Short mmCIF file of C-alpha atoms in Angstrom, two decimals:
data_model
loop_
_atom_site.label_atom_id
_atom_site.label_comp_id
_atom_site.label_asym_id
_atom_site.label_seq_id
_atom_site.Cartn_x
_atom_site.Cartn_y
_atom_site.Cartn_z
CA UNK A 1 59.70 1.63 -13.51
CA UNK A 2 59.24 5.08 -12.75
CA UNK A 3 57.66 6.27 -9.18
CA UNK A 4 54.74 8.20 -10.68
CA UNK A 5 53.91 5.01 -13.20
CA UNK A 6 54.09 2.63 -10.40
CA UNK A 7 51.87 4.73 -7.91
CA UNK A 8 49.74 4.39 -10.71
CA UNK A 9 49.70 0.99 -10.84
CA UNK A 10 49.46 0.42 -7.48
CA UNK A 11 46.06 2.69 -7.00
CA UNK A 12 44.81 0.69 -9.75
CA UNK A 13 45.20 -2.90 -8.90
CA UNK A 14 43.64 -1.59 -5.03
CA UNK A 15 40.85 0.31 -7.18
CA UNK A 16 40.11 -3.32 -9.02
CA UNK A 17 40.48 -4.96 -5.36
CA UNK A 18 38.02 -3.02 -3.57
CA UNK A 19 35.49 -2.98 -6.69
CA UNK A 20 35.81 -7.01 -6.58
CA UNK A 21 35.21 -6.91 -3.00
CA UNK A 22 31.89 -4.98 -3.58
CA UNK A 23 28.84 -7.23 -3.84
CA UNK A 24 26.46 -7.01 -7.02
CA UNK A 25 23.20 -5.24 -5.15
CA UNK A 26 19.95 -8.05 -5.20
CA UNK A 27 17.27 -6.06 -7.39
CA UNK A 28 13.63 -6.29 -6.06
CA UNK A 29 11.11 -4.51 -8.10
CA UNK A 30 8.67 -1.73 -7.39
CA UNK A 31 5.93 -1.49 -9.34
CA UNK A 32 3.59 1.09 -8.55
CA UNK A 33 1.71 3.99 -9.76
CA UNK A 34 4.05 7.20 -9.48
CA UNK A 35 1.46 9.35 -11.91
CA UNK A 36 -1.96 10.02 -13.13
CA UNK A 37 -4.88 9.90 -10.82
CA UNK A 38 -3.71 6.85 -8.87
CA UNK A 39 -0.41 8.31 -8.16
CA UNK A 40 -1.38 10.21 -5.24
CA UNK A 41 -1.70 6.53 -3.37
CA UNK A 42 1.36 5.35 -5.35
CA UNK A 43 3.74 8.40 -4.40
CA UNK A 44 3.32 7.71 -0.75
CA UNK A 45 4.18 3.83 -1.65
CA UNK A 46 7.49 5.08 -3.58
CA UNK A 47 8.39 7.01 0.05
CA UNK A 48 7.87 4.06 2.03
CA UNK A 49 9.85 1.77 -0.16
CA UNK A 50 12.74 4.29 -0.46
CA UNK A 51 13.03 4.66 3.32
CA UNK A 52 12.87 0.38 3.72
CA UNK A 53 15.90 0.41 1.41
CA UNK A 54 17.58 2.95 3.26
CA UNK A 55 17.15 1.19 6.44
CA UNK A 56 18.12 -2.25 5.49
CA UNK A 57 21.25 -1.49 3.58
CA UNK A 58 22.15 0.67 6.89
CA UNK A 59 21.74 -3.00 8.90
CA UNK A 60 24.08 -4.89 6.26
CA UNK A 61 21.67 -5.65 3.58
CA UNK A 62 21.22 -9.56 2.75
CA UNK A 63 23.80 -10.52 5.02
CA UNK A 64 26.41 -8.00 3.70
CA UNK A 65 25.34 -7.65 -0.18
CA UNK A 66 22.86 -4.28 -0.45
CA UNK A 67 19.59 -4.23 -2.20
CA UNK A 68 18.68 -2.41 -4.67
CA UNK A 69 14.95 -0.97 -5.69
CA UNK A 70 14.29 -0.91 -9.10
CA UNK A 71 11.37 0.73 -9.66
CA UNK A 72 8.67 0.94 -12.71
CA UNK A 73 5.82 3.55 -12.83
CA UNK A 74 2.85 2.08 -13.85
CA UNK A 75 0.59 5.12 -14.76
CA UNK A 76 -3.27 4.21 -14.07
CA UNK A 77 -4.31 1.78 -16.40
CA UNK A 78 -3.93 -1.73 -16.67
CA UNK A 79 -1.57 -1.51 -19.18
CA UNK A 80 0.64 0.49 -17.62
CA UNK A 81 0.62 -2.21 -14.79
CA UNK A 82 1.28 -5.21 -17.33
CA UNK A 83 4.35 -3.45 -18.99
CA UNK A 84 5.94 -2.57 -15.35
CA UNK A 85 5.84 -5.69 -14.63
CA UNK A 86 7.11 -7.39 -18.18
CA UNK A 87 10.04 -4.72 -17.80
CA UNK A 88 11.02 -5.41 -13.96
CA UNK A 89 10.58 -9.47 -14.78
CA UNK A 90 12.86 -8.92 -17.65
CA UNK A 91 15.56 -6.62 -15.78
CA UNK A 92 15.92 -9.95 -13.72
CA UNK A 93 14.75 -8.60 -10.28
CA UNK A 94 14.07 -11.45 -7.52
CA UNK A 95 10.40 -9.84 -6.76
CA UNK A 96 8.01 -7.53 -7.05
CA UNK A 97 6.67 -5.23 -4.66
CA UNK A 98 2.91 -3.78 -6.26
CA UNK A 99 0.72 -2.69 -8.35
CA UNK A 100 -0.73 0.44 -6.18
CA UNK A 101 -4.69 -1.31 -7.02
CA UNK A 102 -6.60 -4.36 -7.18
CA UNK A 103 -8.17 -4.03 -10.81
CA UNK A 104 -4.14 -3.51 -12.04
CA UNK A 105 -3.06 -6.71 -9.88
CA UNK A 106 -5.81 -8.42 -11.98
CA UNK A 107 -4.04 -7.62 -14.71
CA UNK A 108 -0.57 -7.28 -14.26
CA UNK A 109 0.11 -10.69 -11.26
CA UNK A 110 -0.95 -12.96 -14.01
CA UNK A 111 2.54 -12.06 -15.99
CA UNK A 112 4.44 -12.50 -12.72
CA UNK A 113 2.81 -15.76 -11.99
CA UNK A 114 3.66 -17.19 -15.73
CA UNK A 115 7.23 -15.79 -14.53
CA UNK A 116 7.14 -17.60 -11.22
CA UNK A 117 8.14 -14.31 -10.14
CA UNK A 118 7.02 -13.82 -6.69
CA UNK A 119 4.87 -10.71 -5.80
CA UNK A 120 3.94 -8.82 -2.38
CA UNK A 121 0.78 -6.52 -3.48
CA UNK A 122 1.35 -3.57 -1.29
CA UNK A 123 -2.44 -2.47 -1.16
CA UNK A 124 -4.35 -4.98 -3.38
CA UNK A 125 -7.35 -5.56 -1.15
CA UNK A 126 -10.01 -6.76 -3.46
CA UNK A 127 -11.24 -10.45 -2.82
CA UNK A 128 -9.67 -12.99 -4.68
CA UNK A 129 -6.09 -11.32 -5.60
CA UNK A 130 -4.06 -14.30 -3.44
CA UNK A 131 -6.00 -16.80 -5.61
CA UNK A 132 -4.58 -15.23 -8.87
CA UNK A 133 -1.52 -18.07 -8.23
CA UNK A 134 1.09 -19.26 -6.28
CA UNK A 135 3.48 -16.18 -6.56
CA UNK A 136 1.11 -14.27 -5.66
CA UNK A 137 0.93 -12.73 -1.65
CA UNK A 138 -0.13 -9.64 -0.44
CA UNK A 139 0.81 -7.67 2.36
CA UNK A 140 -2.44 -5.34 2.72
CA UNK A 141 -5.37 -7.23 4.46
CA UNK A 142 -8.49 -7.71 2.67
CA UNK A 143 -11.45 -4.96 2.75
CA UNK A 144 -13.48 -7.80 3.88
CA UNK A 145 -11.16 -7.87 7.35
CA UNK A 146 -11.06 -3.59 7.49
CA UNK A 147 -13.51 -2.03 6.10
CA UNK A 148 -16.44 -3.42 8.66
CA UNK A 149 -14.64 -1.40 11.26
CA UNK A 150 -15.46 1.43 10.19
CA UNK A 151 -19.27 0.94 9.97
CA UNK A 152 -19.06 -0.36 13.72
CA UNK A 153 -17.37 3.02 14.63
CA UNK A 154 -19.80 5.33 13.12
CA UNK A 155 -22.34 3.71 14.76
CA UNK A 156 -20.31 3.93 18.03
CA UNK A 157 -20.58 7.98 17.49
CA UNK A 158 -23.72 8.30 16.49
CA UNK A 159 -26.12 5.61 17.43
CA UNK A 160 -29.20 6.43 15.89
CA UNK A 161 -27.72 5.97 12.01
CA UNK A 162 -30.52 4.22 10.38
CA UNK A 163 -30.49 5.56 6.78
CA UNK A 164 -27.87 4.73 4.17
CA UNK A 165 -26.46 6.15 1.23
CA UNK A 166 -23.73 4.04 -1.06
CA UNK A 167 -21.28 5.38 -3.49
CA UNK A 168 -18.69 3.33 -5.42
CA UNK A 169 -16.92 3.85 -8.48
CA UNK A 170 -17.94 1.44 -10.53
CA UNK A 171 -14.66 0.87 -13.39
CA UNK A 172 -12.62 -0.22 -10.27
CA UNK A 173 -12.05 -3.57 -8.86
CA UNK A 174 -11.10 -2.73 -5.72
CA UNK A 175 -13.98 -0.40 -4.54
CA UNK A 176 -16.63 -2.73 -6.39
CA UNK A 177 -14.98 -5.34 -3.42
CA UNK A 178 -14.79 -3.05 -0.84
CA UNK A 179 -18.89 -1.54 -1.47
CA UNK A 180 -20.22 -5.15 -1.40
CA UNK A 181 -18.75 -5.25 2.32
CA UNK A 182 -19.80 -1.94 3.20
CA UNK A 183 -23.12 -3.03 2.44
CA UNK A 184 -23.06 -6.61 3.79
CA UNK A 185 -21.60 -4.81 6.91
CA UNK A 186 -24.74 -2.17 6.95
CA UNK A 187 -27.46 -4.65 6.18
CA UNK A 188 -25.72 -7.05 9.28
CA UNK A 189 -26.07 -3.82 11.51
CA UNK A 190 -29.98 -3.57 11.06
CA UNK A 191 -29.21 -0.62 8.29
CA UNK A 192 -31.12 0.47 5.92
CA UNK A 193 -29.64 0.87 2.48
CA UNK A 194 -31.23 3.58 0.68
CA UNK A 195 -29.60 4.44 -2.29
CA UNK A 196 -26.50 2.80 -3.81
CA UNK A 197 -24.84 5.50 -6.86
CA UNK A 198 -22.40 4.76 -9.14
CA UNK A 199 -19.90 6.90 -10.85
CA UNK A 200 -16.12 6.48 -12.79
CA UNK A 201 -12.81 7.10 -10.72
CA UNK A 202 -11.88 9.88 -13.83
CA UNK A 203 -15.40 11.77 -13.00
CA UNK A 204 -15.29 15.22 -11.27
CA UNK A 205 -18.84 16.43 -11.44
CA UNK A 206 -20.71 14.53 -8.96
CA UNK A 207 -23.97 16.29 -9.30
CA UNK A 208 -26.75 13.55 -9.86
CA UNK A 209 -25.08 11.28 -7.24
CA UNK A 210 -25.38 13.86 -4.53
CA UNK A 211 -28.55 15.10 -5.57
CA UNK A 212 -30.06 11.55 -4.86
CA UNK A 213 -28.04 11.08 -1.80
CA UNK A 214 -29.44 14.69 -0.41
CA UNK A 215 -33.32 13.27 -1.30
CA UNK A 216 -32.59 10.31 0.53
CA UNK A 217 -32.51 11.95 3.49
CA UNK A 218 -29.60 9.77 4.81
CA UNK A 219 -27.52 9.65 8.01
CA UNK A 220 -24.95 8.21 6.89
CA UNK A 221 -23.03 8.28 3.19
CA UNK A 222 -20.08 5.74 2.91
CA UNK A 223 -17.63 6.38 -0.59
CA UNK A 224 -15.45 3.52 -2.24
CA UNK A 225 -13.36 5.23 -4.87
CA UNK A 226 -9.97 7.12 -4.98
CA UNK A 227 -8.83 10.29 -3.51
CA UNK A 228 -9.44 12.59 -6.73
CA UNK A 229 -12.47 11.46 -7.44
CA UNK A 230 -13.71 10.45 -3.48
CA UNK A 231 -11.68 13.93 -2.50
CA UNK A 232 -14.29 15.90 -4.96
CA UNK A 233 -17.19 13.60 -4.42
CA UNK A 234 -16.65 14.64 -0.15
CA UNK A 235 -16.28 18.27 -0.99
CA UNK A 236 -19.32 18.40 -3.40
CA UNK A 237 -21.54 16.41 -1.16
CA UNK A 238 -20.61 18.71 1.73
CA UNK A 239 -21.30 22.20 -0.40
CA UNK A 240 -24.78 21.19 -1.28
CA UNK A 241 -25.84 20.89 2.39
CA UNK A 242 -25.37 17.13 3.28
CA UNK A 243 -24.08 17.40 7.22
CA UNK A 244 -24.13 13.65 8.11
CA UNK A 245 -21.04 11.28 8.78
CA UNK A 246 -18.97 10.15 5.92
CA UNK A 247 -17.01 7.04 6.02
CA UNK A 248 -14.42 6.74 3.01
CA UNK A 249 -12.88 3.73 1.87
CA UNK A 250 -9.16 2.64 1.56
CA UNK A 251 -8.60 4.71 -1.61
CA UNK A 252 -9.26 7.70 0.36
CA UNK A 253 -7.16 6.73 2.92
CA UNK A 254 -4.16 9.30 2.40
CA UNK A 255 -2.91 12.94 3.40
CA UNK A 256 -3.22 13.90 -0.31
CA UNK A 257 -7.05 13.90 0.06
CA UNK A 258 -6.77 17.02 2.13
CA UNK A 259 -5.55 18.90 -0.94
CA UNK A 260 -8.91 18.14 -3.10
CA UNK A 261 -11.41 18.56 -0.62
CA UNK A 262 -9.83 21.03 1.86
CA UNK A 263 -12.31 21.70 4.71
CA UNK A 264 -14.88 19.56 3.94
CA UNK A 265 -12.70 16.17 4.32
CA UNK A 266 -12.89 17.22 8.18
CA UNK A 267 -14.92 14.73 10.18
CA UNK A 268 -14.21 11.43 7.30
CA UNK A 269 -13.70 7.92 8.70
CA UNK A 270 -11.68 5.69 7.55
CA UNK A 271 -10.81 2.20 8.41
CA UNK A 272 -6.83 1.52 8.96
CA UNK A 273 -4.60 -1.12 8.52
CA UNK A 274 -1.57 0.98 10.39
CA UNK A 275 -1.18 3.22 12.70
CA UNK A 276 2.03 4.97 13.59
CA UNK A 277 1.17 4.56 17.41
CA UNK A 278 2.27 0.78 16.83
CA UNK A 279 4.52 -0.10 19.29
CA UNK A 280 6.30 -2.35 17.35
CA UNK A 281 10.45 -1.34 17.49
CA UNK A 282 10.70 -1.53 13.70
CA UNK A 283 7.41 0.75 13.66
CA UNK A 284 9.46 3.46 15.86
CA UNK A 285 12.25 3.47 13.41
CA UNK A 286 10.46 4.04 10.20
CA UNK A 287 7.79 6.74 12.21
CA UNK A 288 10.95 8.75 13.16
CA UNK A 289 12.74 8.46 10.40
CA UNK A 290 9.34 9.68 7.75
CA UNK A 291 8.48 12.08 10.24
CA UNK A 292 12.29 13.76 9.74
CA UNK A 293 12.10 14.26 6.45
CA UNK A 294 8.44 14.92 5.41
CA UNK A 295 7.33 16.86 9.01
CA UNK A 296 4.20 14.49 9.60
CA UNK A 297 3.42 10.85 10.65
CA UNK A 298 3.65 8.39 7.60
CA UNK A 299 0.20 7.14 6.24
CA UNK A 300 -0.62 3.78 5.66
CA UNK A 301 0.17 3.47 2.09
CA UNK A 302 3.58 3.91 2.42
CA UNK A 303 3.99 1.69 5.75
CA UNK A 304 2.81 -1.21 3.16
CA UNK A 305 5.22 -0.45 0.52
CA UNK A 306 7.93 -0.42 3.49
CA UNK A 307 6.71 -3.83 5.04
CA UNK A 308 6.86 -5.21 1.06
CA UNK A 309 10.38 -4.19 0.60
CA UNK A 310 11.24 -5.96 4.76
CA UNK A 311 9.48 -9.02 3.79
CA UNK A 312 11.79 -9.49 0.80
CA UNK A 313 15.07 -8.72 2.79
CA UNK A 314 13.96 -10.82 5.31
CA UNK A 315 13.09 -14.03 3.37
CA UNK A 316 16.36 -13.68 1.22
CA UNK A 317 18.23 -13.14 4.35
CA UNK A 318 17.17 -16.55 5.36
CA UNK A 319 18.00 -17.95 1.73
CA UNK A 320 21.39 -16.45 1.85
CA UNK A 321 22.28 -18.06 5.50
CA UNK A 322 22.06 -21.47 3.83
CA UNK A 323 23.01 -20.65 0.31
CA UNK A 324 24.96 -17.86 -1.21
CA UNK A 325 22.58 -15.41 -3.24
CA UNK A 326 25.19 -15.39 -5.69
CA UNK A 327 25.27 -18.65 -6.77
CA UNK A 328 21.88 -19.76 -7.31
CA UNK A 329 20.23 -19.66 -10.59
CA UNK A 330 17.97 -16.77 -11.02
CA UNK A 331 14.62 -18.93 -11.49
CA UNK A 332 15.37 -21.05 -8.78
CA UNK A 333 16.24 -18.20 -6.47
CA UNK A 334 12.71 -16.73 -7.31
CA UNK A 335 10.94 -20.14 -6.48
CA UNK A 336 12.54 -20.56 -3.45
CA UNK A 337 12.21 -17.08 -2.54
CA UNK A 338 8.46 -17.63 -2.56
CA UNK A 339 8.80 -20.60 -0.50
CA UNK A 340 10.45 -18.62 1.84
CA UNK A 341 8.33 -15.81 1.96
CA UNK A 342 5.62 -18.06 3.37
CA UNK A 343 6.65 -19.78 5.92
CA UNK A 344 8.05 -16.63 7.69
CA UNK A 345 7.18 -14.37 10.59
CA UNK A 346 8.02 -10.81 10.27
CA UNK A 347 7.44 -8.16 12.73
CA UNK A 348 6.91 -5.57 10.81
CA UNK A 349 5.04 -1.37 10.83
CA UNK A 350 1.99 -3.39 10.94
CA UNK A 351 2.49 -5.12 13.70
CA UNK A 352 3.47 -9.22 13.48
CA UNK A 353 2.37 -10.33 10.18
CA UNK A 354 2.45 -13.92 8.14
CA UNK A 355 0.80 -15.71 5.31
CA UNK A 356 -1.15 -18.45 4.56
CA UNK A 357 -0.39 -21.18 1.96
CA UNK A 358 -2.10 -19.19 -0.80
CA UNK A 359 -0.78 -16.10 0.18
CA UNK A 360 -3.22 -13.94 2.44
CA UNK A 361 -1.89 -11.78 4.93
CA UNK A 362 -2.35 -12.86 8.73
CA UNK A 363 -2.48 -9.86 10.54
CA UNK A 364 -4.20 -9.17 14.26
CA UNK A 365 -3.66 -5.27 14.71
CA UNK A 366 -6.24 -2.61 13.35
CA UNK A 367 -7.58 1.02 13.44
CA UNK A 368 -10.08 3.62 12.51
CA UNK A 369 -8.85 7.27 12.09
CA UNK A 370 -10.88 10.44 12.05
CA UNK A 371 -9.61 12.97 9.74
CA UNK A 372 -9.33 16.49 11.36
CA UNK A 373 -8.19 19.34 9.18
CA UNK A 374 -6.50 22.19 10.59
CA UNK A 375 -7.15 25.16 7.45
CA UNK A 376 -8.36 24.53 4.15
CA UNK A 377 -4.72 22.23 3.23
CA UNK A 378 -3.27 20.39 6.43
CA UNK A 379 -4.79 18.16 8.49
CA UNK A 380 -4.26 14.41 9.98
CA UNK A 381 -5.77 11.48 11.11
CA UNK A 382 -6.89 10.93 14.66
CA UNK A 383 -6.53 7.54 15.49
CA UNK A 384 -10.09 6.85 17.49
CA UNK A 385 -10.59 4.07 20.39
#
């Protein structure tokens, strides 16, 4: 044989070597909302997944074999949320971290459950999205845990809050949960309730809404929607002379706000489920490593997405200790996945989190944050005692 033929040879039976010796990556899906409206929460979820992925295949992966994110956008509709998830279930992935909101988890976890395909909603925080079924967990804690702080801190700065305005958009499931706390909350804090307005995530002229608000004469306006349409809904309320506190809800809860209503989203408070002054070692990693790349402390959003994508490792990581990833049956790998999922501990960004039997999210550690805005585009949250 000549030299030249049997180098050849040689280089490919080590080529075919080393590719056996390379595991097949575990899939997990990500199903979130990467455009439309929505996708200025779901972008921030797509960072914080990407940077989990990084940082556990840097550790070893699932005990040597890497993971691998496969991710679906699912626009801002329910349907978009329902195909995601019929396309990640059928690309065989072992889970699936999402949707981005509650009223596409009511749509979309139903498929997954039918699957007995587990799923970790990375900010689902209506009531009742555990109960959807036994695959079903979540790894944002309810608006019925958060949101009261908030109320509780306004009144901390300014004690003599007595009047009440409401806003919610009313086509989402998620803020239609998260008002009926804020007003439980008010009403439990000797509030008055004044005027409760309604308007449509997609609106952008918020004109009759404020105008009641401003004849209200309130001292305090608290908004359940998203950032578009809470962004504007801030900025118009502020132009037309309203000079009260604000309190936004979890939608608003993101740096992208700052874009839509500049200036005027200075002063907003917002109940947190993070903060990047955890302690927490894990915490440290993932602040230093967002703040590298993107020049700012990571927001909540995408610390969830992260703590999804750990929870996963971690519970398969466990699997793989007393079985071999790669020779269960896919189905059986899922169910037992979910099993595992909870009945574990993991310290995570959050702080030490866990799960009930039907899936709720035991968590101890919370915030409220004060937005402060620097010019009319950059700002951050200020983490308040």
């Amino acid at each position: 044989m000549k030299r030249a033929t049997l180098l050849a040879v040689t280089l490919g039976l080590f080529s075919f070597t080393v590719a056996q010796k390379v595991a097949t990556p575990i899939e997990i899906g990500v199903a979130v909302a990467q455009t439309s409206n929505v996708a200025l929460l779901g972008q921030e979820q797509v960072i914080g997944a990407r940077l989990a992925e990084k940082f556990f295949n840097n550790q070893g992966g699932i005990n040597g074999t890497p993971i691998k994110l496969v991710f679906q956008d699912t626009g801002g509709d329910e349907a978009g949320a329902i195909n995601a998830f019929q396309n990640l279930i059928r690309d065989g992935v072992v889970g699936i971290v999402g949707p981005t909101l509650s009223q596409h988890a009511f749509a979309a976890d139903p498929i997954a459950e039918r699957a007995k395909v587990p799923v970790l909603g990375p900010s689902n925080t209506a009531k009742g999205i555990p109960q959807i079924g036994d695959f079903i967990a979540r790894v944002s804690a309810p608006v019925a845990v958060v949101a009261p702080n908030a109320v509780k801190q306004a009144l901390k700065l300014d004690p003599d809050i007595k009047r009440v305005a409401v806003l919610y958009a009313q086509n989402d499931a998620f803020s239609v949960s998260e008002t009926g706390t804020f007003q439980e909350t008010a009403k439990a804090q000797k509030l008055d309730v004044v005027t409760v307005q309604k308007f449509q995530t997609t609106d952008t002229d918020f004109t009759t809404q404020v105008t009641a608000v401003l004849g209200a004469k309130v001292d305090l306006v608290i908004i359940s929607g998203l950032a578009a349409d809470g962004g504007n809904l801030v900025k118009q309320l502020r132009q037309l002379g309203y000079k009260g506190l604000i309190i936004g809800g979890n939608g608003l809860n993101t740096s992208n706000i700052f874009s839509v209503c500049g200036r005027d989203c200075d002063g907003i408070l917002i109940a947190q489920a993070y903060s990047p002054q955890q302690s927490g070692a894990i915490n440290q990693v993932f602040v230093k490593e967002y703040r590298a790349q993107y020049k700012k402390d990571p927001p909540q959003f995408a610390a969830q997405a992260y703590t999804g994508v750990q929870v996963f490792v971690e519970a398969l990581r466990k699997i793989d200790r007393k079985k071999k990833l790669n020779t269960w049956d896919l189905d059986d790998l899922r169910a037992e996945l979910n099993k595992a999922i909870l009945v574990g501990s993991y310290r995570t960004p959050l702080g030490v989190i866990s799960f009930d039997k039907e899936g709720e999210l035991n968590q101890k550690e919370f915030y409220v944050a004060q937005i402060k805005m620097k010019d009319a585009r950059n700002g951050s949250f200020v983490f308040l005692k």
